[in-house]
Amino acid sequence: MVERVAERLRALEDREAIRDLIARYGPLADRGDAAGVAALFAQDAVYAVGGMGEAHGREAIAALIEGPVHRALIADGCAHVLTSPAIDLAGDRATARCHSVVFRKEGEGWQAVRVSANRWELARAGKGWQVTRRDNRLLDGSDAAQALLGNSAP
Amino acid sequence: MVERVAERLRALEDREAIRDLIARYGPLADRGDAAGVAALFAQDAVYAVGGMGEAHGREAIAALIEGPVHRALIADGCAHVLTSPAIDLAGDRATARCHSVVFRKEGEGWQAVRVSANRWELARAGKGWQVTRRDNRLLDGSDAAQALLGNSAP
Amino acid sequence: MVERVAERLRALEDREAIRDLIARYGPLADRGDAAGVAALFAQDAVYAVGGMGEAHGREAIAALIEGPVHRALIADGCAHVLTSPAIDLAGDRATARCHSVVFRKEGEGWQAVRVSANRWELARAGKGWQVTRRDNRLLDGSDAAQALLGNSAP
């Protein structure tokens, strides 16, 4: 009974930790905190950004945040809005799916300049979790983004 | 004490399951997975879609996803973005409230073509939960949508 | 062991309660429920709204919801969309960070008329939690909003 309680608690804590990890991405990206964004990912993680190629490893991920495209977005005013993910736990691995919307200030209001499907692969790392792969694809009617939203296990 | 722990765990798991169920709607809708969307609902569930009538039962709900309006949305590029719900648990029943925003690709960006209030009624079903009724109403200044957002118990 | 379980359960319940509290803000604001919005805050809470000054105390917060700017927004059709927060718990205090987007009906669709960074300070109050301070700042390229998104402890 006590073991079963510990197991149920851990599953809830794992889901909470994964949700929290994903919730931290947007605020870190909006303030251009490259080291903070990179620290969400494993050392050799892959971040595939729809329409912008793949970053391999923490340094390349940090470089995305420090690059001119991201800097221009921050200077204009932007929000990286992520939804609460659907999470599939499998022991020390997990997959999560959510949407992301990037709003950019234009004139009096904000425009949704990127609306994407996201699939995250995560792994337990010490007491917490890390992203081992994030795929982000624009929801522009192509099949690629829809494929990301499927229910395949990690 | 042990009974009280089990009860607290179950309440947390119920809330987690309900949040997860609602988080799965958007990705399933965006990829046109009619069977997947229908499986979130009870066999005799009602889905009342603001401005588009009511679907009664899983087959009618699946037909919405397979219909020409939804297919055209997917072909253009769309995202069904749902917020993390406020949940009121009451034993084997629950009510949840959240927003939904449908983004549609238009030109270079995405437009918010539907912004709605949502009220979900849910029931425990085996080890999980199912939606027994979803009301979706456009937040267009009419009183109907605001009524959905009230705090009435299930 | 039993004490440790109780502690872990309480941390999960605290995070759940804080997430739920923040999820209730949008639906209450959209329906103009001034008393409901005010009740989320402590009696002497501060709500600093980017570009619109600071409200001190529940009565002033309720007055924001009852005021002409908010009433006009509701009449046009609006949604106060908040993302699931990143939460830092520290005993009986907590800090949470999230985005908020205010959509307003304009013509056929909805426009994002406010996109903001939000930092919430919260305190345990009886069995639940209350907001003691909310800072909301427009993500318009200014440094102020970015500062809110940092990781400082409460």
Coordinates of C-alpha atoms in Angstrom, one line a residue, chain C residues 42 58 92 122-131:
Chain C
A42 CA -6.1 39.3 -0.5
R58 CA -10.2 44.5 -3.2
D92 CA 3.2 29.6 2.6
L122 CA 0.5 34.5 -3.6
A123 CA 0.1 33.6 0.0
R124 CA -1.6 30.7 1.8
A125 CA -4.9 31.9 3.3
G126 CA -6.8 29.3 5.4
K127 CA -7.3 26.2 3.3
G128 CA -6.6 28.0 0.0
W129 CA -4.4 30.6 -1.5
Q130 CA -4.8 34.3 -2.4
V131 CA -3.1 36.7 -4.7

